[in-house]
Amino acid sequence: MLLSTPAAGADPLWGFGDFLGPAPVPHVSAETCEACHTEQHEAWSQSRHRGSVDNPVYLAGFAAEPHARCMYCHAPGPEQSKALLRQRATLVRERSLASVPKTSLAHEGISCVTCHLRGEEVLTPNAGTTSDAHPLRHAPAMAESSFCASCHEFLGHDVVDGRTVLNEERLQTTWSEWTAWRARGGEGTCQGCHMPGKAHTFRGAYDLDYLRGALSLRVEPARGRLVAVVESRGVGHSFPTGDVFRHLWLWADDRPVARFGQTFSLSFSEEGQARLRRSADTSLKPFEPARVELPAGTRRVRVTYHYARDGEVPESGPEAPGHIVELAALDIPPSTPPAPRRTR
Ligand code: HEC
Ligand code: HEC
Ligand code: HEC
Ligand code: HEC
Ligand code: HEC
């Protein structure tokens, strides 16, 4: 039958699957599902989930930090992680999956099987769906934000005596940010915003229209100066969230005047072990406009979005590490002097 190729048994790297039951995730390609679920397949093919291993930004990150634990989320199937880790040195050197066998599901990244298959059952969030094509199991949790949390929130790690040990510092915090947004009256799930109409494109920061629609920029006078007001719109977590290197810059003409995002500091213990810890978080919070006083004479303000850390020279193309896009810009007419301070 369709799903009759069970994967290797328990694998210490395979943890995500436990969320929906300990059954192994079969080795089944998305192509198997394509014929009958064309719409979902087409959308998923365009998604960052599909490209979670072979995209250049990830491969550059993996080359810098080639840890086995990256597989837990970027290539969570046991077969995927094994195929990739077998080629670890080559991946670091070549930053491409050319050395990984074509038959490996590693090329599919986070695939249909990752989210939908446990044992021989296909999980669906919908009650009452039946199919002759394959067994279905009703898993209401799929429609809840907690389903996304096991990958979209996680702790950092230290390397102690060559071993990777989790530490107490949260690296990505999208789930907690979403929880905080809800506590302040926000309504909706991850799926509601990122899978409208159940679309599997999982639109996010690589969808420029979506990103631009999420930011508002205006300029207003305050205390005799001009102030830029930067605010997120319709975002159920911090902006940016997710990958720790994502950040925004506000520019006054050619001068960067404010950075919105996380900052991590690298220090070394007496034994020489590297420690990465969060030193600041200036990302835009929902319902909290950021106000930045502009230098006198500013003629143009802009906000740029940076996909990777500063200092990495932007290479060509939107996929290059260091890639930068402009989200908003405003010209300030020369006739808008900050209202002169009244003297009595
Ligand atoms: C031979 C055709 C066929 C193949 C191949 C197939 N499916 Fe299905 N699937 C169906 C049919 C028919 C249904 C019944 C509901 C429907 O029409 O969507 C269904 C239902 C589902 C549902 C529940 C939809 C709902 O509305 O609740 C999910 C999820 C699903 N399939 C996922 C998969 C995945 C993942 C694969 C690949 C591993 C797959 N299917 C392969 C035919 C197929
Ligand atoms: C617990 C899950 C998890 C683990 C472990 C993990 N990541 Fe990620 N990673 C994510 C998620 C979720 C995103 C998407 C966030 C976003 O798009 O902002 C991501 C995004 C990234 C990105 C940005 C990709 C892009 O397209 O811009 C890079 C680079 C990255 N991860 C590298 C790594 C490396 C290297 C490791 C291992 C040291 C690792 N990740 C371990 C979950 C994880
Ligand atoms: C990152 C996890 C993830 C991946 C990868 C994924 N899905 Fe889904 N899928 C979901 C979630 C979550 C829902 C339910 C969304 C909701 O109810 O709001 C869903 C719903 C569905 C449905 C039901 C749609 C409906 O109208 O109710 C089908 C069919 C489906 N997925 C098929 C697939 C196929 C085929 C693939 C691979 C090409 C795939 N999915 C990849 C998470 C995923
Ligand atoms: C198995 C782990 C895993 C699960 C489960 C998962 N994601 Fe992801 N997601 C990732 C990783 C890893 C990336 C980053 C891929 C890349 O760019 O390298 C990502 C990327 C994304 C992006 C694109 C981010 C961007 O920068 O554009 C969105 C949006 C997203 N996920 C939403 C969701 C939602 C919503 C769910 C739950 C329905 C979910 N994810 C479930 C691991 C996961
Ligand atoms: C109210 C709508 C909304 C909700 C709820 C929501 N998001 Fe988002 N998300 C957005 C918007 C809009 C963006 C684009 C702006 C941005 O990048 O923050 C985004 C961006 C992202 C990104 C790209 C990273 C980045 O650059 O910020 C990831 C990853 C993501 N969301 C994951 C999630 C997950 C996981 C959940 C649930 C825990 C979730 N989102 C809930 C609207 C939402």
Coordinates of C-alpha atoms and ligand atoms in Angstrom, one line a residue:
M1 CA 0.0 0.0 0.0
L2 CA 0.8 3.6 -0.3
L3 CA 2.6 4.1 3.0
S4 CA 4.3 0.8 3.4
T5 CA 7.9 1.9 3.8
P6 CA 8.4 2.5 7.5
A7 CA 11.6 4.4 8.4
A8 CA 14.3 3.2 10.7
G9 CA 13.2 3.0 14.3
A10 CA 13.8 5.3 17.2
D11 CA 16.4 7.9 16.4
P12 CA 17.7 10.3 19.1
L13 CA 17.5 13.2 16.6
W14 CA 13.9 12.5 15.9
G15 CA 11.9 14.4 18.5
F16 CA 9.4 16.5 16.7
G17 CA 7.4 13.4 15.7
D18 CA 6.8 12.6 19.3
F19 CA 4.5 15.5 19.5
L20 CA 1.9 13.6 17.5
G21 CA 2.7 10.2 18.7
P22 CA 5.8 8.0 18.8
A23 CA 5.1 6.1 15.6
P24 CA 7.9 6.3 13.0
V25 CA 7.7 8.6 10.1
P26 CA 7.7 6.6 6.9
H27 CA 10.1 7.4 4.1
V28 CA 7.6 8.7 1.5
S29 CA 8.3 11.4 -0.9
A30 CA 6.0 14.4 -1.5
E31 CA 5.7 13.2 -5.0
T32 CA 3.6 10.3 -3.8
C33 CA 1.0 12.8 -2.5
E34 CA 1.3 15.2 -5.5
A35 CA -1.1 13.3 -7.9
C36 CA -4.1 13.6 -5.5
H37 CA -3.2 16.7 -3.5
T38 CA -1.9 18.9 -6.4
E39 CA -2.8 22.2 -4.8
Q40 CA -1.0 21.5 -1.5
H41 CA 2.0 20.1 -3.3
E42 CA 2.3 23.1 -5.6
A43 CA 2.1 25.5 -2.7
W44 CA 4.5 23.6 -0.5
S45 CA 7.0 23.4 -3.4
Q46 CA 7.3 27.3 -3.1
S47 CA 7.6 27.3 0.6
R48 CA 10.6 27.8 2.9
H49 CA 9.7 24.5 4.5
R50 CA 10.4 22.7 1.2
G51 CA 13.8 24.6 1.1
S52 CA 14.7 24.2 4.7
V53 CA 18.0 22.3 3.9
D54 CA 19.0 23.3 0.4
N55 CA 18.6 27.0 0.6
P56 CA 21.8 29.0 0.5
V57 CA 21.2 30.9 3.7
Y58 CA 20.7 27.7 5.7
L59 CA 23.7 26.1 4.1
A60 CA 25.9 29.1 5.0
G61 CA 24.7 28.8 8.6
F62 CA 25.3 25.1 8.7
A63 CA 28.8 25.6 7.3
A64 CA 29.5 28.0 10.2
E65 CA 27.9 25.7 12.8
P66 CA 27.6 22.1 11.5
H67 CA 25.8 20.6 14.5
A68 CA 23.8 17.4 14.4
R69 CA 21.0 19.2 16.2
C70 CA 20.2 21.4 13.3
M71 CA 18.6 18.4 11.7
Y72 CA 16.0 18.2 14.4
C73 CA 14.0 21.0 12.6
H74 CA 15.6 21.5 9.2
A75 CA 15.7 17.8 8.2
P76 CA 13.7 16.0 10.9
G77 CA 13.2 12.6 9.3
P78 CA 15.6 9.9 10.4
E79 CA 16.6 9.1 6.8
Q80 CA 17.1 12.8 6.1
S81 CA 19.3 13.5 9.0
K82 CA 21.4 10.4 8.4
A83 CA 21.9 11.1 4.7
L84 CA 23.0 14.7 5.5
L85 CA 25.2 13.9 8.5
R86 CA 27.0 11.3 6.4
Q87 CA 28.0 14.1 4.1
R88 CA 28.6 16.7 6.8
A89 CA 32.2 17.6 5.7
T90 CA 31.2 17.9 2.1
L91 CA 28.2 20.1 2.9
V92 CA 30.4 22.4 4.9
R93 CA 32.9 22.6 2.1
E94 CA 30.5 22.8 -0.9
R95 CA 27.4 24.4 0.6
S96 CA 25.3 22.3 -1.7
L97 CA 23.4 19.0 -1.5
A98 CA 25.1 17.7 -4.7
S99 CA 26.8 14.9 -2.7
V100 CA 23.6 13.7 -1.1
P101 CA 21.9 10.8 -3.0
K102 CA 19.1 12.0 -5.3
T103 CA 16.7 9.4 -3.7
S104 CA 17.1 10.9 -0.2
L105 CA 14.2 12.9 1.2
A106 CA 16.9 15.4 2.5
H107 CA 16.2 17.2 -0.8
E108 CA 12.6 17.8 0.2
G109 CA 13.3 19.5 3.6
I110 CA 10.2 19.7 5.8
S111 CA 7.9 17.6 3.7
C112 CA 4.3 16.2 3.8
V113 CA 5.5 13.3 5.9
T114 CA 7.1 15.5 8.5
C115 CA 3.7 17.1 9.5
H116 CA 1.2 14.5 8.3
L117 CA 2.5 11.0 8.6
R118 CA 2.8 8.8 11.7
G119 CA 3.2 5.1 11.1
E120 CA 0.8 4.3 8.3
E121 CA -1.7 7.0 9.2
V122 CA -2.2 10.3 7.6
L123 CA -3.1 13.0 10.1
T124 CA -5.8 15.5 9.4
P125 CA -7.0 18.4 11.5
N126 CA -10.5 17.9 10.1
A127 CA -13.0 15.7 11.8
G128 CA -15.0 13.3 9.7
T129 CA -12.8 13.2 6.5
T130 CA -12.6 9.7 5.1
S131 CA -10.6 8.3 2.2
D132 CA -10.1 5.0 0.5
A133 CA -6.6 6.1 -0.7
H134 CA -5.0 5.9 2.8
P135 CA -5.9 5.6 6.5
L136 CA -6.7 8.9 8.1
R137 CA -6.4 9.9 11.8
H138 CA -8.1 13.0 13.3
A139 CA -5.4 15.2 14.9
P140 CA -7.1 18.4 16.1
A141 CA -3.7 19.7 17.4
M142 CA -2.7 20.3 13.8
A143 CA -4.9 23.4 13.7
E144 CA -3.4 24.8 16.9
S145 CA -0.3 27.0 17.3
S146 CA 1.3 24.5 19.6
F147 CA 1.8 22.3 16.5
C148 CA 4.3 24.8 15.2
A149 CA 5.9 25.5 18.5
S150 CA 8.3 22.5 18.7
C151 CA 10.3 23.9 15.8
H152 CA 9.5 27.7 16.1
E153 CA 10.8 28.0 19.7
F154 CA 14.0 26.5 21.0
L155 CA 16.9 26.7 23.4
G156 CA 20.5 27.5 22.5
H157 CA 23.4 25.2 23.2
D158 CA 26.9 25.3 24.4
V159 CA 29.7 23.0 23.2
V160 CA 31.2 21.4 26.3
D161 CA 34.1 19.0 25.9
G162 CA 33.0 18.5 22.3
R163 CA 29.5 17.7 23.3
T164 CA 26.4 19.8 22.4
V165 CA 24.5 20.7 25.6
L166 CA 21.4 22.8 25.7
N167 CA 21.6 25.9 27.7
E168 CA 18.9 28.2 29.3
E169 CA 19.0 30.9 26.6
R170 CA 16.0 30.8 24.2
L171 CA 17.2 31.3 20.6
Q172 CA 14.0 31.6 18.6
T173 CA 11.0 32.7 20.7
T174 CA 8.1 33.0 18.3
W175 CA 5.8 30.8 20.4
S176 CA 6.3 32.8 23.6
E177 CA 5.9 36.1 21.6
W178 CA 2.7 34.8 20.2
T179 CA 1.5 33.8 23.7
A180 CA 2.3 37.3 24.9
W181 CA 0.4 38.8 22.0
R182 CA -2.6 36.7 22.9
A183 CA -2.4 37.8 26.5
R184 CA -2.7 41.4 25.2
G185 CA -5.8 40.6 23.3
G186 CA -4.4 39.3 19.9
E187 CA -6.7 36.7 18.3
G188 CA -5.6 34.0 15.9
T189 CA -3.3 31.1 15.4
C190 CA -0.1 30.7 13.4
Q191 CA -2.1 28.8 10.8
G192 CA -4.7 31.5 10.6
C193 CA -2.0 34.1 9.4
H194 CA 0.5 31.8 7.7
M195 CA -1.9 29.3 6.1
P196 CA -4.9 31.4 5.0
G197 CA -7.4 29.1 3.3
K198 CA -5.1 26.3 4.4
A199 CA -2.5 27.4 1.8
H200 CA 0.8 25.5 2.1
T201 CA 3.0 28.3 0.9
F202 CA 3.6 29.4 4.6
R203 CA 4.2 32.9 3.5
G204 CA 6.6 34.8 5.7
A205 CA 9.6 37.1 5.5
Y206 CA 10.6 36.0 1.9
D207 CA 7.2 37.2 0.6
L208 CA 8.1 40.9 0.1
D209 CA 4.5 42.1 -0.2
Y210 CA 3.6 40.3 3.0
L211 CA 6.6 41.8 4.8
R212 CA 5.9 45.3 3.6
G213 CA 2.3 45.1 4.6
A214 CA 3.4 44.3 8.1
L215 CA 5.3 47.6 8.7
S216 CA 4.1 51.1 9.1
L217 CA 6.4 54.1 9.0
R218 CA 5.4 57.8 9.6
V219 CA 7.0 61.0 10.7
E220 CA 5.5 63.4 13.2
P221 CA 6.7 66.4 15.2
A222 CA 7.3 66.1 18.9
R223 CA 9.0 68.4 21.3
G224 CA 10.3 70.6 18.5
R225 CA 11.9 67.7 16.6
L226 CA 10.8 65.2 14.0
V227 CA 10.2 61.7 15.2
A228 CA 10.0 58.6 13.1
V229 CA 7.3 56.2 14.3
V230 CA 7.8 52.6 13.3
E231 CA 5.2 50.0 14.0
S232 CA 4.3 46.5 13.1
R233 CA 0.8 45.8 11.7
G234 CA -1.1 42.5 11.9
V235 CA 1.9 40.6 13.3
G236 CA 1.1 38.1 16.1
H237 CA 4.7 38.2 17.5
S238 CA 7.8 40.3 17.4
F239 CA 8.9 41.8 14.1
P240 CA 11.3 40.4 13.2
T241 CA 10.9 37.0 14.9
G242 CA 12.5 33.7 14.1
D243 CA 16.1 33.4 13.0
V244 CA 18.3 35.3 15.4
F245 CA 20.2 37.3 12.8
R246 CA 17.1 38.9 11.2
H247 CA 16.9 42.6 11.9
L248 CA 15.6 46.0 10.7
W249 CA 17.4 49.3 10.4
L250 CA 15.9 52.7 10.4
W251 CA 17.8 55.2 8.2
A252 CA 17.9 59.0 8.4
D253 CA 19.3 59.8 4.9
D254 CA 22.5 57.8 4.9
R255 CA 22.8 57.3 8.6
P256 CA 21.5 54.2 10.4
V257 CA 19.7 55.6 13.5
A258 CA 17.9 52.6 15.1
R259 CA 18.2 48.8 14.9
F260 CA 15.2 46.6 15.6
G261 CA 16.0 43.0 16.4
Q262 CA 17.8 40.7 18.8
T263 CA 21.5 41.1 19.7
F264 CA 23.6 38.2 20.8
S265 CA 27.0 38.5 22.4
L266 CA 29.7 35.9 22.1
S267 CA 31.9 35.4 25.1
F268 CA 34.4 32.7 26.2
S269 CA 34.6 30.9 29.5
E270 CA 37.9 30.4 31.3
E271 CA 38.1 27.0 29.7
G272 CA 37.7 28.6 26.3
Q273 CA 34.2 27.4 25.6
A274 CA 32.1 29.8 23.5
R275 CA 28.9 31.2 25.0
L276 CA 26.3 32.9 22.9
R277 CA 23.8 34.9 25.0
R278 CA 21.1 37.4 24.2
S279 CA 22.2 40.9 25.2
A280 CA 19.4 43.0 23.8
D281 CA 16.0 42.7 22.2
T282 CA 14.8 45.8 20.3
S283 CA 12.5 44.0 17.9
L284 CA 9.2 45.7 17.3
K285 CA 6.5 44.4 19.7
P286 CA 2.9 44.2 18.8
F287 CA 0.9 47.3 20.0
E288 CA 4.2 49.1 20.9
P289 CA 5.2 51.8 18.3
A290 CA 8.9 52.6 18.4
R291 CA 9.6 56.3 18.3
V292 CA 13.0 57.5 17.1
E293 CA 14.1 61.2 17.1
L294 CA 15.6 62.2 13.8
P295 CA 18.7 64.3 13.3
A296 CA 17.9 67.9 12.3
G297 CA 17.6 68.4 8.6
T298 CA 16.7 64.7 7.8
R299 CA 15.2 64.6 4.3
R300 CA 14.4 60.9 3.9
V301 CA 13.7 58.1 6.2
R302 CA 13.7 54.4 5.3
V303 CA 13.4 51.0 6.9
T304 CA 15.4 48.0 5.6
Y305 CA 15.1 44.4 6.5
H306 CA 18.2 42.2 6.8
Y307 CA 18.1 38.5 6.5
A308 CA 21.5 37.8 8.1
R309 CA 24.0 39.3 10.4
D310 CA 25.6 42.7 9.7
G311 CA 29.0 42.7 8.1
E312 CA 28.3 39.9 5.7
V313 CA 28.7 41.5 2.3
P314 CA 25.5 41.3 0.3
E315 CA 26.2 38.9 -2.5
S316 CA 24.0 39.0 -5.6
G317 CA 20.5 37.6 -5.5
P318 CA 17.7 37.5 -3.0
E319 CA 18.9 34.2 -1.5
A320 CA 22.4 35.4 -0.7
P321 CA 23.4 35.6 3.0
G322 CA 23.4 39.3 3.9
H323 CA 20.5 39.9 1.6
I324 CA 18.8 43.3 2.3
V325 CA 15.4 44.6 1.2
E326 CA 13.7 48.0 1.6
L327 CA 10.3 47.9 3.4
A328 CA 9.3 51.5 3.6
A329 CA 10.6 55.0 2.7
L330 CA 9.3 58.5 3.2
D331 CA 10.5 61.9 1.9
I332 CA 10.3 64.8 4.3
P333 CA 9.6 68.0 2.3
P334 CA 12.1 70.8 3.1
S335 CA 9.0 72.8 4.1
T336 CA 8.4 70.7 7.2
P337 CA 10.8 72.1 9.6
P338 CA 10.2 70.9 13.1
A339 CA 7.9 73.5 14.6
P340 CA 10.3 76.0 16.2
R341 CA 10.3 75.9 19.9
R342 CA 8.4 78.9 21.3
T343 CA 10.2 81.3 23.6
R344 CA 8.2 83.2 26.1
Ligands
HEC1 C1 -4.5 8.1 -4.6 C2 -4.8 9.4 -4.2 C3 -4.2 9.9 -2.9 C4 -2.8 9.9 -2.5 C5 -1.7 9.4 -3.3 C6 -2.8 10.6 -1.3 N1 -4.0 11.0 -0.9 FE1 -4.5 12.1 0.8 N2 -6.4 11.9 0.4 C7 -7.0 11.4 -0.8 C8 -8.4 11.5 -0.7 C9 -9.4 11.0 -1.8 C10 -8.8 12.1 0.5 C11 -10.2 12.4 1.1 C12 -10.5 13.8 1.3 C13 -10.1 14.6 0.1 O1 -10.7 14.4 -1.0 O2 -9.3 15.5 0.2 C14 -7.5 12.4 1.2 C15 -7.4 13.0 2.4 C16 -6.2 13.5 2.9 C17 -6.0 14.4 4.0 C18 -7.2 15.0 4.8 C19 -7.8 16.1 4.1 C20 -9.0 16.7 4.8 O3 -9.7 17.5 4.2 O4 -9.2 16.4 6.0 C21 -4.7 14.6 4.2 C22 -4.1 15.5 5.3 C23 -4.0 13.9 3.2 N3 -4.9 13.2 2.4 C24 -2.6 13.9 3.0 C25 -2.0 13.1 2.1 C26 -0.5 12.9 2.1 C27 0.4 13.6 3.0 C28 -0.2 12.1 1.1 C29 1.1 11.5 0.7 C30 1.8 10.8 1.7 C31 -1.5 11.7 0.5 N4 -2.5 12.3 1.2 C32 -1.6 10.8 -0.6 C33 -6.3 10.8 -1.8 C34 -4.9 10.6 -1.8
HEC2 C1 14.3 23.6 17.2 C2 14.3 23.9 15.7 C3 15.6 24.4 15.0 C4 16.8 24.0 15.2 C5 17.4 23.0 16.2 C6 17.6 24.8 14.3 N1 16.8 25.6 13.6 FE1 17.4 26.9 12.1 N2 15.5 27.6 11.9 C7 14.4 27.1 12.6 C8 13.2 27.8 12.2 C9 11.8 27.5 12.8 C10 13.6 28.7 11.3 C11 12.7 29.8 10.6 C12 12.8 31.1 11.3 C13 12.7 32.2 10.3 O1 12.4 32.0 9.1 O2 13.0 33.3 10.7 C14 15.1 28.6 11.1 C15 15.8 29.4 10.3 C16 17.2 29.2 10.1 C17 18.0 30.0 9.3 C18 17.5 31.2 8.4 C19 17.1 30.5 7.1 C20 16.6 31.5 6.1 O3 16.1 31.0 5.1 O4 16.7 32.7 6.2 C21 19.3 29.6 9.4 C22 20.5 30.1 8.6 C23 19.3 28.5 10.3 N3 18.0 28.3 10.8 C24 20.4 27.7 10.7 C25 20.4 26.7 11.6 C26 21.6 26.0 12.0 C27 23.0 26.2 11.4 C28 21.2 25.2 13.0 C29 22.1 24.2 13.9 C30 23.1 24.9 14.5 C31 19.7 25.4 13.2 N4 19.3 26.3 12.3 C32 19.0 24.7 14.2 C33 14.4 26.0 13.5 C34 15.5 25.4 14.0
HEC3 C1 4.9 22.3 8.2 C2 3.8 21.4 8.3 C3 3.1 20.9 7.1 C4 3.6 20.5 5.9 C5 5.1 20.4 5.5 C6 2.5 20.0 5.1 N1 1.4 20.3 5.7 FE1 -0.5 19.8 5.1 N2 -1.3 20.8 6.7 C7 -0.6 21.3 7.7 C8 -1.5 21.9 8.7 C9 -1.1 22.6 10.0 C10 -2.8 21.8 8.2 C11 -4.1 22.3 8.8 C12 -4.2 23.8 8.6 C13 -5.5 24.3 9.3 O1 -6.4 23.5 9.6 O2 -5.5 25.5 9.5 C14 -2.7 21.0 6.9 C15 -3.7 20.6 6.1 C16 -3.6 19.8 5.0 C17 -4.7 19.2 4.2 C18 -6.1 19.5 4.5 C19 -6.5 20.7 3.7 C20 -7.9 21.2 4.0 O3 -8.5 21.9 3.1 O4 -8.5 21.0 5.1 C21 -4.1 18.5 3.2 C22 -4.9 17.7 2.1 C23 -2.7 18.6 3.3 N3 -2.4 19.4 4.4 C24 -1.8 17.9 2.5 C25 -0.4 18.2 2.5 C26 0.5 17.7 1.5 C27 0.1 16.8 0.3 C28 1.7 18.1 1.9 C29 3.0 18.0 1.1 C30 3.0 18.4 -0.3 C31 1.6 18.9 3.1 N4 0.3 18.9 3.5 C32 2.6 19.5 3.8 C33 0.8 21.2 7.9 C34 1.7 20.8 6.9
HEC4 C1 9.7 20.3 11.7 C2 9.9 21.7 12.1 C3 8.9 22.7 11.7 C4 7.5 22.7 11.9 C5 6.7 21.6 12.5 C6 7.0 23.9 11.4 N1 8.0 24.7 10.9 FE1 7.9 26.5 10.0 N2 9.9 26.5 9.5 C7 10.8 25.5 10.0 C8 12.1 25.8 9.5 C9 13.4 25.1 9.7 C10 11.9 27.0 8.7 C11 13.0 27.8 7.9 C12 13.3 27.2 6.6 C13 14.5 28.0 6.0 O1 14.2 29.1 5.5 O2 15.6 27.5 6.0 C14 10.5 27.3 8.7 C15 10.0 28.4 8.1 C16 8.7 28.9 8.3 C17 8.1 30.1 7.7 C18 8.8 31.0 6.8 C19 9.6 32.0 7.5 C20 10.2 33.1 6.7 O3 11.2 33.6 7.1 O4 9.7 33.4 5.6 C21 6.9 30.2 8.2 C22 5.9 31.4 8.0 C23 6.6 29.1 9.1 N3 7.7 28.3 9.1 C24 5.4 28.8 9.7 C25 5.1 27.6 10.3 C26 3.8 27.3 10.9 C27 2.6 28.2 10.8 C28 3.9 26.0 11.3 C29 2.8 25.2 12.0 C30 1.6 25.0 11.2 C31 5.2 25.6 11.1 N4 5.9 26.6 10.5 C32 5.7 24.3 11.5 C33 10.5 24.4 10.8 C34 9.2 24.0 11.1
HEC5 C1 -1.8 37.9 13.4 C2 -1.0 37.3 12.3 C3 0.1 36.4 12.7 C4 0.2 35.4 13.7 C5 -0.9 34.9 14.6 C6 1.5 34.8 13.5 N1 2.2 35.4 12.6 FE1 4.1 34.9 11.9 N2 4.1 36.6 10.8 C7 3.1 37.4 10.5 C8 3.5 38.5 9.6 C9 2.6 39.6 9.1 C10 4.8 38.3 9.3 C11 5.7 39.1 8.5 C12 6.4 40.2 9.3 C13 7.5 39.6 10.1 O1 8.5 39.2 9.5 O2 7.5 39.5 11.4 C14 5.2 37.1 10.1 C15 6.5 36.5 10.0 C16 6.8 35.2 10.5 C17 8.0 34.5 10.4 C18 9.2 35.1 9.6 C19 10.3 35.5 10.5 C20 10.4 37.0 10.6 O3 11.2 37.6 9.8 O4 9.8 37.7 11.4 C21 7.9 33.3 11.0 C22 9.0 32.3 11.1 C23 6.6 33.3 11.6 N3 6.0 34.5 11.3 C24 6.1 32.2 12.4 C25 4.9 32.3 13.1 C26 4.5 31.2 14.1 C27 5.3 30.0 14.4 C28 3.4 31.7 14.6 C29 2.6 31.0 15.8 C30 3.3 30.7 17.0 C31 3.0 32.9 14.0 N4 4.0 33.3 13.1 C32 1.9 33.7 14.3 C33 1.8 37.3 11.0 C34 1.4 36.4 12.0

